[in-house]
Coordinates of C-alpha atoms (C1' of nucleotides) in Angstrom, one line a residue:
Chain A
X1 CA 82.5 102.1 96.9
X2 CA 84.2 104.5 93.6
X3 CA 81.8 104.7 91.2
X4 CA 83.0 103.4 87.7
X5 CA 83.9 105.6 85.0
X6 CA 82.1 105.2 82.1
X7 CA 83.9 104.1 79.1
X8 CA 85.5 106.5 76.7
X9 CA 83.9 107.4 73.2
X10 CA 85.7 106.0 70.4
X11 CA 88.9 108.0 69.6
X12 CA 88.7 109.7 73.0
X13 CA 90.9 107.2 74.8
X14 CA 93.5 110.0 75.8
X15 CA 90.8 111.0 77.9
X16 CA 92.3 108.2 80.7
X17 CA 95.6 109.7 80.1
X18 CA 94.9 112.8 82.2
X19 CA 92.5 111.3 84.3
X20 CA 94.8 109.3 85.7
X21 CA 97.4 112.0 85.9
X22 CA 94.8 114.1 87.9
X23 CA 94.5 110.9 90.6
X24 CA 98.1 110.4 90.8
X25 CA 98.5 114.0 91.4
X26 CA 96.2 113.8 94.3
X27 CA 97.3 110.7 95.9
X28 CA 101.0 111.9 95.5
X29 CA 100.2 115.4 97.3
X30 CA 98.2 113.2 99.8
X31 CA 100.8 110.3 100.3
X32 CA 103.8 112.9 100.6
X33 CA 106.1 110.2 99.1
X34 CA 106.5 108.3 95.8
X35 CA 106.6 105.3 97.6
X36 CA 103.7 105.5 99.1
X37 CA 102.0 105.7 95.7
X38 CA 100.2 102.9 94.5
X39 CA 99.1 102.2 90.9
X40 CA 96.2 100.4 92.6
X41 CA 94.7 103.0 93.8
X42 CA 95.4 105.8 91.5
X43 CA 93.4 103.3 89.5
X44 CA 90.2 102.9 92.4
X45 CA 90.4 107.2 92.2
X46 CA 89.5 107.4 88.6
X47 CA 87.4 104.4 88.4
X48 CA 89.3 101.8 86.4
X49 CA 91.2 98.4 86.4
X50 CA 94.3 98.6 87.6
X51 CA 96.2 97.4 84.3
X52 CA 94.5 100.3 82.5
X53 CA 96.7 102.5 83.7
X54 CA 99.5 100.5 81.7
X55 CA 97.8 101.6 78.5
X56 CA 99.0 105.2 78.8
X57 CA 102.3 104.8 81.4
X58 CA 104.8 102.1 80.7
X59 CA 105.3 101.9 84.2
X60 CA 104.7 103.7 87.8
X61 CA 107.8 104.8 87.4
X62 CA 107.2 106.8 83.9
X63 CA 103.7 107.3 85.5
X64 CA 105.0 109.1 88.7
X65 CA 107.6 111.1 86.1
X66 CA 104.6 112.5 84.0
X67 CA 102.8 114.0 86.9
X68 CA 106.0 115.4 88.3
X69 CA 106.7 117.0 85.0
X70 CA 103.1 118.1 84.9
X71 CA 103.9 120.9 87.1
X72 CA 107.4 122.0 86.1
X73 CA 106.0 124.2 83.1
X74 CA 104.9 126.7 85.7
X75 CA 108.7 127.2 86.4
X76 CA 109.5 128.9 83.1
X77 CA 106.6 131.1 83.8
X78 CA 107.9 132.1 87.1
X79 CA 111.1 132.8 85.6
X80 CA 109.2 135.0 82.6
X81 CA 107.1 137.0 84.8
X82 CA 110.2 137.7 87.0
X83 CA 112.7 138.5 84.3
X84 CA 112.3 142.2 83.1
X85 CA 114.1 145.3 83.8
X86 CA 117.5 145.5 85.2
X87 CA 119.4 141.9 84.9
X88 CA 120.5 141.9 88.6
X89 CA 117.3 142.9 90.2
X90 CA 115.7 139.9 88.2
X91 CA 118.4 137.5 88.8
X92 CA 117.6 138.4 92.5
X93 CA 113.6 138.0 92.0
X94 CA 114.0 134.7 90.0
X95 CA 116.3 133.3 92.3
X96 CA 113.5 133.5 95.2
X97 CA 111.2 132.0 92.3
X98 CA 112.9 129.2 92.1
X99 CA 113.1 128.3 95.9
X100 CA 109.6 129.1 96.0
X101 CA 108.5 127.0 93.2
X102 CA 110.6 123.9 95.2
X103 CA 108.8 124.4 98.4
X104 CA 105.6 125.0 96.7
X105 CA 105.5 121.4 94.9
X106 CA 107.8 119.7 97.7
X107 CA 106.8 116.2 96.0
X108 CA 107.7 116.9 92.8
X109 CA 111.1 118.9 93.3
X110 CA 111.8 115.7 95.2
X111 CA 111.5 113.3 92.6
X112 CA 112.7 115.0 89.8
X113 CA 115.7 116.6 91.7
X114 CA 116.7 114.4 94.3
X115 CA 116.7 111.0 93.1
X116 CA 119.3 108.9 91.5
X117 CA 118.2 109.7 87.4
X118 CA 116.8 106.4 86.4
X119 CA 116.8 107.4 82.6
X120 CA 119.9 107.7 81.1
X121 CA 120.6 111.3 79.7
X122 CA 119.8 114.8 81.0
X123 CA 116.9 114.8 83.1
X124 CA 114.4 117.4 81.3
X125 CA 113.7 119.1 84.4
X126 CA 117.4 119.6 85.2
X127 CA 117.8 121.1 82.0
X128 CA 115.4 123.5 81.7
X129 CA 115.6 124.7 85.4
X130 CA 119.4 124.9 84.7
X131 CA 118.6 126.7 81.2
X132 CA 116.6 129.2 83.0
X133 CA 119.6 130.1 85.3
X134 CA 122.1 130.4 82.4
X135 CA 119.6 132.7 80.7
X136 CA 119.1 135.1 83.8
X137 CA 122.9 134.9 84.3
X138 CA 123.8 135.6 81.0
X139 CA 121.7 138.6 81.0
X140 CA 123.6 140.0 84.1
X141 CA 127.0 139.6 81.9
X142 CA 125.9 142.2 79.7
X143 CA 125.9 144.6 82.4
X144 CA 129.9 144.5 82.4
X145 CA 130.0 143.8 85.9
X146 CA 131.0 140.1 85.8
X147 CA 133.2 138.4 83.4
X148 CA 133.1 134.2 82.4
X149 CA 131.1 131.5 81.2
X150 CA 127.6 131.8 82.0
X151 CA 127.0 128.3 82.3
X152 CA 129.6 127.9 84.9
X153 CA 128.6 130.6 86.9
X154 CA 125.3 129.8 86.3
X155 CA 126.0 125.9 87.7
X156 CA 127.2 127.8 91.2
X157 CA 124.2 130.1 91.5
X158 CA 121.7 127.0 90.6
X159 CA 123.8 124.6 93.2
X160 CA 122.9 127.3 96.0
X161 CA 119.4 127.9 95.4
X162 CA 119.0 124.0 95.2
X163 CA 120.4 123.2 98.3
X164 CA 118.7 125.6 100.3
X165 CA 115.2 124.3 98.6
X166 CA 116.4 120.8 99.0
X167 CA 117.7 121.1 102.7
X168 CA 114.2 122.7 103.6
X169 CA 111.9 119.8 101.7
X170 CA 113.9 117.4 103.0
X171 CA 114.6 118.0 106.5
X172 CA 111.5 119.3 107.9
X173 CA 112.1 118.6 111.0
X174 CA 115.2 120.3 111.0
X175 CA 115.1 123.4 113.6
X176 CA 115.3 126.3 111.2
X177 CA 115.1 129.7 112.4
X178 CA 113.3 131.3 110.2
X179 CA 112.9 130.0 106.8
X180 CA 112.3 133.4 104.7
X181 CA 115.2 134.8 106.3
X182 CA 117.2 131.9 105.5
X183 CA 116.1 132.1 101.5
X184 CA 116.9 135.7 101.7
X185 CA 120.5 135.1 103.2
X186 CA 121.2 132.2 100.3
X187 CA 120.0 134.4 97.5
X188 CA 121.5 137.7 98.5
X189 CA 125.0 135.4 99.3
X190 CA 124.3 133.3 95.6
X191 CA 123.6 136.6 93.6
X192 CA 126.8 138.5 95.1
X193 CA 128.7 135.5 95.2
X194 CA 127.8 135.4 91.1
X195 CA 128.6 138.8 90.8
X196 CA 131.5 139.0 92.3
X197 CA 133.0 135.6 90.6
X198 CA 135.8 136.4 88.4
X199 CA 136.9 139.0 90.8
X200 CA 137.2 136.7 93.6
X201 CA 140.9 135.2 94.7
X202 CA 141.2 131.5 94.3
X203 CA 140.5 130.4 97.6
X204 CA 139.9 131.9 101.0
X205 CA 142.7 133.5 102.4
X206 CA 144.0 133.5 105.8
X207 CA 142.2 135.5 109.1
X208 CA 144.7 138.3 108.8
X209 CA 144.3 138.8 104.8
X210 CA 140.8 138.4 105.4
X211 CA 140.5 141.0 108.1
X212 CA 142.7 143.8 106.2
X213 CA 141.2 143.4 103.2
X214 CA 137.3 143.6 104.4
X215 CA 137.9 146.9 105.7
X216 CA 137.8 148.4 103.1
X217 CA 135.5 146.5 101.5
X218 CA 132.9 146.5 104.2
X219 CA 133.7 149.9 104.3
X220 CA 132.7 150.0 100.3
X221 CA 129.5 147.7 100.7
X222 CA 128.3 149.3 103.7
X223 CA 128.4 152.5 102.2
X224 CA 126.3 151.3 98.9
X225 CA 123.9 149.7 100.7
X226 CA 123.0 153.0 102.4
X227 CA 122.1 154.3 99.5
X228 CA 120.2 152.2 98.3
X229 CA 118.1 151.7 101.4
X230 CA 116.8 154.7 102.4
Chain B
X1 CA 123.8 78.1 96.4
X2 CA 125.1 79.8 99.1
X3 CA 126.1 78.7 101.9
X4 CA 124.2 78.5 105.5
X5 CA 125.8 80.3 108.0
X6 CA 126.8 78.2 110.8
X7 CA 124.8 79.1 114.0
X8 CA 126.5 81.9 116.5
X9 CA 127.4 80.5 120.2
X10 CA 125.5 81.5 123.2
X11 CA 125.9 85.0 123.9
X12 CA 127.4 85.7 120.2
X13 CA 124.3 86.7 118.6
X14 CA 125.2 90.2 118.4
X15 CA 127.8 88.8 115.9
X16 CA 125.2 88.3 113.3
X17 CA 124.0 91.9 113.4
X18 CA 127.7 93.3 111.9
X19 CA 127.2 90.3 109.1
X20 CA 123.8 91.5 108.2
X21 CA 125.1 95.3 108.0
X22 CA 128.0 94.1 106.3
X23 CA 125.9 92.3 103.8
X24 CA 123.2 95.1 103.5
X25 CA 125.9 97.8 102.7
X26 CA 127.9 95.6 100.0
X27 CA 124.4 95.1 98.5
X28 CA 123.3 99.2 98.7
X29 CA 126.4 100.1 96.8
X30 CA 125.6 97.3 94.2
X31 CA 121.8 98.3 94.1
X32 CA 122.6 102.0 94.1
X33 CA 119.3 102.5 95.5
X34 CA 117.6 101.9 98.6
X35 CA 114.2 100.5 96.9
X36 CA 116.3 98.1 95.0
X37 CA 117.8 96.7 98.3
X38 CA 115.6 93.7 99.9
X39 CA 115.8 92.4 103.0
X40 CA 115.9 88.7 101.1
X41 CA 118.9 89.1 99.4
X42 CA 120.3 90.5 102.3
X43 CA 119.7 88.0 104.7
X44 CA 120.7 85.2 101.8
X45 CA 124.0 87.2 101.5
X46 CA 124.6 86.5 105.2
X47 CA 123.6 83.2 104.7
X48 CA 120.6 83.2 107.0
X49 CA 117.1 83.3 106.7
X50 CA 114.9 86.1 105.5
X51 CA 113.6 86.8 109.0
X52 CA 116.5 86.5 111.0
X53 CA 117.1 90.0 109.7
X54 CA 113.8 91.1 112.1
X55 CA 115.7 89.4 115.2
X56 CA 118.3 92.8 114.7
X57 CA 116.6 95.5 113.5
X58 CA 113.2 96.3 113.7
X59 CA 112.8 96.7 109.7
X60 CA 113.8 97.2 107.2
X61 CA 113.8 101.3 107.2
X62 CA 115.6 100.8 110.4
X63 CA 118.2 98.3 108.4
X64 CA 119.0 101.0 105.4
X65 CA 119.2 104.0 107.9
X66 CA 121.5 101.6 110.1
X67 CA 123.8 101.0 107.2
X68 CA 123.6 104.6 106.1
X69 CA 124.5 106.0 109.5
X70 CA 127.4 103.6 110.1
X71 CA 130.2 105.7 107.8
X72 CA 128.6 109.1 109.3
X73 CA 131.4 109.3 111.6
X74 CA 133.7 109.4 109.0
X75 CA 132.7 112.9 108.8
X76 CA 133.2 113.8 112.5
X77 CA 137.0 112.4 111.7
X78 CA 137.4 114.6 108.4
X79 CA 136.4 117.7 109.6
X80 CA 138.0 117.6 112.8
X81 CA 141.4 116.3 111.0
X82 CA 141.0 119.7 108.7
X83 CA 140.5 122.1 112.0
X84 CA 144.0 123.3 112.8
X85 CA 145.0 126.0 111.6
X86 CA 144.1 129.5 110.6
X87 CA 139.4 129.0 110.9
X88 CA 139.3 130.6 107.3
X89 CA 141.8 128.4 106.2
X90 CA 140.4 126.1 107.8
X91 CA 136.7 126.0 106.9
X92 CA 138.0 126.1 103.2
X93 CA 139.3 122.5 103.6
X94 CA 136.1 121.5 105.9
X95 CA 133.9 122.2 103.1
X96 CA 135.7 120.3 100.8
X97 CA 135.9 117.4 103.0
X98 CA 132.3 117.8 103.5
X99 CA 131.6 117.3 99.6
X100 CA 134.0 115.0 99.1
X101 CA 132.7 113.0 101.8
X102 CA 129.5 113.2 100.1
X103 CA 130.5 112.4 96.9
X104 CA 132.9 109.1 98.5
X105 CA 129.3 107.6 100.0
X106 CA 126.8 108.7 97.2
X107 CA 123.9 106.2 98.4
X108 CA 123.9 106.8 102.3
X109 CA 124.7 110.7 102.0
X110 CA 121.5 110.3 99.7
X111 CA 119.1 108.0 101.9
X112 CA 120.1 110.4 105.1
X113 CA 119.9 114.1 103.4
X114 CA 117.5 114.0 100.3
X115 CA 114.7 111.8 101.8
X116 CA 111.4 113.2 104.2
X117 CA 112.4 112.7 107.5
X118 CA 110.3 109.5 108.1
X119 CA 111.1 110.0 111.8
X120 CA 110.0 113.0 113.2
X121 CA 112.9 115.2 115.3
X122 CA 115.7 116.1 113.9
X123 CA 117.8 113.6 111.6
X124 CA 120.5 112.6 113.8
X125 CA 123.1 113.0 110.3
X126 CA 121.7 116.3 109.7
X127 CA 122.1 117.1 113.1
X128 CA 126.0 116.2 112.9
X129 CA 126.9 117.8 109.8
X130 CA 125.2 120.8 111.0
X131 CA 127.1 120.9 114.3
X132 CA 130.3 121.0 112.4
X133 CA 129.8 123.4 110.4
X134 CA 128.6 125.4 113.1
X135 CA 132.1 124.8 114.8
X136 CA 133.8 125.6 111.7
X137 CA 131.8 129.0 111.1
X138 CA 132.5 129.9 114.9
X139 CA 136.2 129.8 115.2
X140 CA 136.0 132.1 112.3
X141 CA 134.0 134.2 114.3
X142 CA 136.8 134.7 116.6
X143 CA 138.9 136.0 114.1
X144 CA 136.7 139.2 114.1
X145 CA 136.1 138.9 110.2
X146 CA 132.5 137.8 110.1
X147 CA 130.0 139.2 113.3
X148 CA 126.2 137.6 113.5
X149 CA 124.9 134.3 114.9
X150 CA 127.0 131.4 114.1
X151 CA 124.2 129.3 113.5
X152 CA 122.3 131.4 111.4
X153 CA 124.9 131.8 108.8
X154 CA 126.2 128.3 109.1
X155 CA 123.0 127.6 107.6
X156 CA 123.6 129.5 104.8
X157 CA 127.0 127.8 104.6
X158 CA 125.2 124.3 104.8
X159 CA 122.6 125.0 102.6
X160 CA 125.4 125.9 99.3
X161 CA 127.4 122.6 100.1
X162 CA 124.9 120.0 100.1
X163 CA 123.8 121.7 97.1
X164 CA 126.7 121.2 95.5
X165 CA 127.0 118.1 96.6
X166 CA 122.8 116.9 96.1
X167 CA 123.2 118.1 92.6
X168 CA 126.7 116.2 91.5
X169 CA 124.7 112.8 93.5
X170 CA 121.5 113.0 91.8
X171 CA 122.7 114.1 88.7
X172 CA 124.8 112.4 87.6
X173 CA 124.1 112.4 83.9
X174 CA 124.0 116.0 83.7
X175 CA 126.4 117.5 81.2
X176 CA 129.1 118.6 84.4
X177 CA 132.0 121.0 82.5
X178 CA 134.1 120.2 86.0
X179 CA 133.4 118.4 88.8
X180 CA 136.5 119.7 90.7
X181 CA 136.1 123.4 89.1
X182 CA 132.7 123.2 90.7
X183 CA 133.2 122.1 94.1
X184 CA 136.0 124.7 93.8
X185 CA 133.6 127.6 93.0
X186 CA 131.1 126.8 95.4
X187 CA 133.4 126.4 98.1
X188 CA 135.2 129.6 97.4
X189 CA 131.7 131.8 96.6
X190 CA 130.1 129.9 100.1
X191 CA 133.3 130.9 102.1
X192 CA 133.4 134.2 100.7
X193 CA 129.6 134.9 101.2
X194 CA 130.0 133.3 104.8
X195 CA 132.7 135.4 105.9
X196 CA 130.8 138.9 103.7
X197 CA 127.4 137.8 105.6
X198 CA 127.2 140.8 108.0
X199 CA 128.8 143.6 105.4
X200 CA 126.7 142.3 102.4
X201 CA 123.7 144.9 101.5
X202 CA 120.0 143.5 101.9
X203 CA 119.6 142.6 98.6
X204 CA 120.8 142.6 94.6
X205 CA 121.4 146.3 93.7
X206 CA 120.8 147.0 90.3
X207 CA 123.5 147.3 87.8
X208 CA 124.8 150.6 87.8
X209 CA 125.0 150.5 91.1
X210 CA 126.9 147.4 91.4
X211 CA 129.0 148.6 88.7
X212 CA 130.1 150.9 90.6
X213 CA 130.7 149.7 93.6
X214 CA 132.1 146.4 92.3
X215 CA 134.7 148.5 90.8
X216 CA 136.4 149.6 93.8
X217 CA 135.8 146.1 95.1
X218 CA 137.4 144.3 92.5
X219 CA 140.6 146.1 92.8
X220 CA 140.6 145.3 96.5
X221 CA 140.2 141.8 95.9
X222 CA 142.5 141.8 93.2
X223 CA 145.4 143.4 95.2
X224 CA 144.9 140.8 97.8
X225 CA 144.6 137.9 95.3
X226 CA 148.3 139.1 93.6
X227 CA 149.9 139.0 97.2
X228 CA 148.3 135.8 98.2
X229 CA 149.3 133.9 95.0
X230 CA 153.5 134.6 94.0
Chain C
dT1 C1' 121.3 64.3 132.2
dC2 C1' 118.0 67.6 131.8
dG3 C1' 115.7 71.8 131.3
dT4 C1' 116.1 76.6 130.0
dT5 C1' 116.9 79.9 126.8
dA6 C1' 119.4 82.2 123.1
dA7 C1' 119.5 81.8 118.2
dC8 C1' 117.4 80.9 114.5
dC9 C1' 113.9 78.6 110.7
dT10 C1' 109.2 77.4 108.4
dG11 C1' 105.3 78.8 106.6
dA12 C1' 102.1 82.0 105.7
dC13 C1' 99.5 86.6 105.0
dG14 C1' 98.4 90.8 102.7
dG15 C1' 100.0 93.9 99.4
dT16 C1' 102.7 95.3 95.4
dG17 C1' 104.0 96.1 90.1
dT18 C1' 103.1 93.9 85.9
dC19 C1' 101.3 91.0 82.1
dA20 C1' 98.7 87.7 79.0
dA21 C1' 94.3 86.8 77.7
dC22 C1' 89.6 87.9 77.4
dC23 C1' 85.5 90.8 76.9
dT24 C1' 82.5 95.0 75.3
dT25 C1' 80.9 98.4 72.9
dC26 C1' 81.5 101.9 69.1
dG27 C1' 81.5 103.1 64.3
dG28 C1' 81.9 102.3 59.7
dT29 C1' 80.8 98.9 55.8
dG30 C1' 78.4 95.4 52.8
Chain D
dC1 C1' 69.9 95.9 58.9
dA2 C1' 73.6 92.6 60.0
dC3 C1' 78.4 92.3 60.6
dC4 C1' 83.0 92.9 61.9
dG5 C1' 87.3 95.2 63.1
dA6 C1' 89.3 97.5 66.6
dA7 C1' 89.5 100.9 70.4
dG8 C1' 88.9 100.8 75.2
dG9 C1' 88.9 98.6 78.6
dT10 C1' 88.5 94.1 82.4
dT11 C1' 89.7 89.4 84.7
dG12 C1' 92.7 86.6 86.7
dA13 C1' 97.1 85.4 87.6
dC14 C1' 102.3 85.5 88.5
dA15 C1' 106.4 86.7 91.0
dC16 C1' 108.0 89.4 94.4
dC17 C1' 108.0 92.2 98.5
dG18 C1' 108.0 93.3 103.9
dT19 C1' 106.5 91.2 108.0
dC20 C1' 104.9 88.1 111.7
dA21 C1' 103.3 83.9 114.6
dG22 C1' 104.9 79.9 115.9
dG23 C1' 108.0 75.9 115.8
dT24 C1' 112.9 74.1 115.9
dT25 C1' 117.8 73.5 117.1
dA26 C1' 121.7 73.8 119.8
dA27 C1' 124.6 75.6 123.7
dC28 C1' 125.2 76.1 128.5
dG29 C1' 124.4 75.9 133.8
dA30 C1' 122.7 72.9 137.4

DNA sequence: TCGTTAACCTGACGGTGTCAACCTTCGGTG
DNA sequence: CACCGAAGGTTGACACCGTCAGGTTAACGA
């Protein structure tokens, strides 16, 4: 049997609040799945009535919401610590920050990212993960090497990362080869493929187009890169 | 009240199976959600009774992945309708089909590809979608462009799409400037990064070296671009 | 005509989110 | 000290859910 938790002092009643966002946190991590998440026995982990929960959450649903959102602060830290020095080298670093930060809190990605947003409005994790990408994109236009709106461009780069963080929560199962060398392969393709965006021709050309014009520019990439790698 | 379905001859009672999935995808597109789907209102839709559904599918998991699964093919169709051709050409259009496909079937594309695997192996949908893209990504091959393991980069190829896609299903209150600029972008910055995989250098360089390389790059793009586009 | 069997229905069980109503104890007030 | 308002919960119940054991009906071959 749980032990009971004592009642709260008078004026301390917020003390439930994260109590209960500490169970659910558990349970969710445990569960692997929202649905699998009861409000029963989030209450039985911190020793309370069910229907207290109701007294700080209007619902599971806002419940399961606040300990998803719980976590998400530590994604504008990630993106602090990663964003000094040159703009492209930290676009590259905060890039793999962000996939890390998904498959780090696999449960909480999921529900805030992958689920049809039952709130009207911008989701506030959306925003602020898509804030930070504008920011570290918009820092990379002062550099003069790419020309646009930063919030489009940064909309591309963000799609990219998600999906390769959402393909890998998701689809465990799935045979990859090598995770890490998948991340690296999305970011370096994301971060050039941001780079190189308003210098890019409207749409893939043809294989012989394609074949005349990337040899020279393998040729110029190739040659850059050996440089740079000694 | 609605009304009783009349009892399927002998050897019919398959027939009841296609009413159920009938009934069950009608009421997924109206739900929007898979939670909000119930096996109740489904079987009173086909005018039957609640555990008749149990008779055809061994729950109700098995009911919504059923339903899901049943327009998957339309994908085999659209990519292998948008094949011909030039492969770069070609994988241009199978990426848009691919989004667009996701963006036509918004609540199975999410149940099949933004859900853990409750089955373990690999997600027969997954599997399929992969596998084209694979196919696309290896007649490209062939054109001598782009030199590495097909799989491999199809992967990275994947990964940008469903992003795209993930992000426009799940989110759809977000402030989008252009859906159609979007799915443009990605397509074009994935097809570009897909066919640059094995010429791109290991990582970001920083910005005076892209500067400078992107320089010579950018006029190389651009002379293609002006002779691609009259 | 009759029995077999496919095709379904009835009723129930345990579990869920949620709510109205009740209780219990703290802390200030007369 | 007695009291009482209210903060901080609890009890019991409701409606709904997925699921199953067991009974019922109707079609067909013999």
């Amino acid at each position: 049997m749980t032990t009971r938790r004592v009642r709260a002092k008078r004026g301390e009643g917020a003390l439930l609040r994260e109590e209960i966002l500490g169970a659910a946190e558990e349970l969710l991590a445990e569960a692997g799945t929202e649905e699998a998440l009861t409000v029963r026995a989030v209450a039985v982990r911190a020793g309370v009535s069910t229907p207290a929960v109701y007294l700080h959450f209007a619902g599971k649903e806002a419940l399961v919401e606040a300990v998803c959102m719980r976590v998400w602060g530590e994604l504008g830290r990630l993106f602090r610590d990663n964003s000094g020095g040159d703009p492209w080298l930290a676009l590259g670093r905060c890039a793999r920050a962000y996939i890390r930060f998904a498959l780090d809190h696999p449960v909480q990605y999921r529900v805030l990212m992958m689920r049809p947003s039952g709130s009207p409005g911008v989701p506030p994790a959306a925003a602020e993960a898509f804030g930070h990408m504008v920011d570290a994109v918009s820092a990379c236009m002062e550099t003069g090497v790419v020309a646009g709106d930063p919030e489009e461009i940064a909309l591309g780069l963000w799609s990219a990362l998600h999906g390769c963080a959402s393909l890998l929560i998701a689809q465990p199962s799935f045979p990859w080869p090598d995770r890490e060398a998948l991340i690296d392969r999305v970011v370096r393709v994301a971060g050039f493929g941001t780079a190189l965006y308003s210098r890019l021709p409207r749409d893939l050309p043809p294989s012989d187009e394609l074949a005349a014009r990337f040899d020279a520019l393998g040729a110029e990439l190739a040659a850059g890169e050996d440089q740079s790698s000694p």
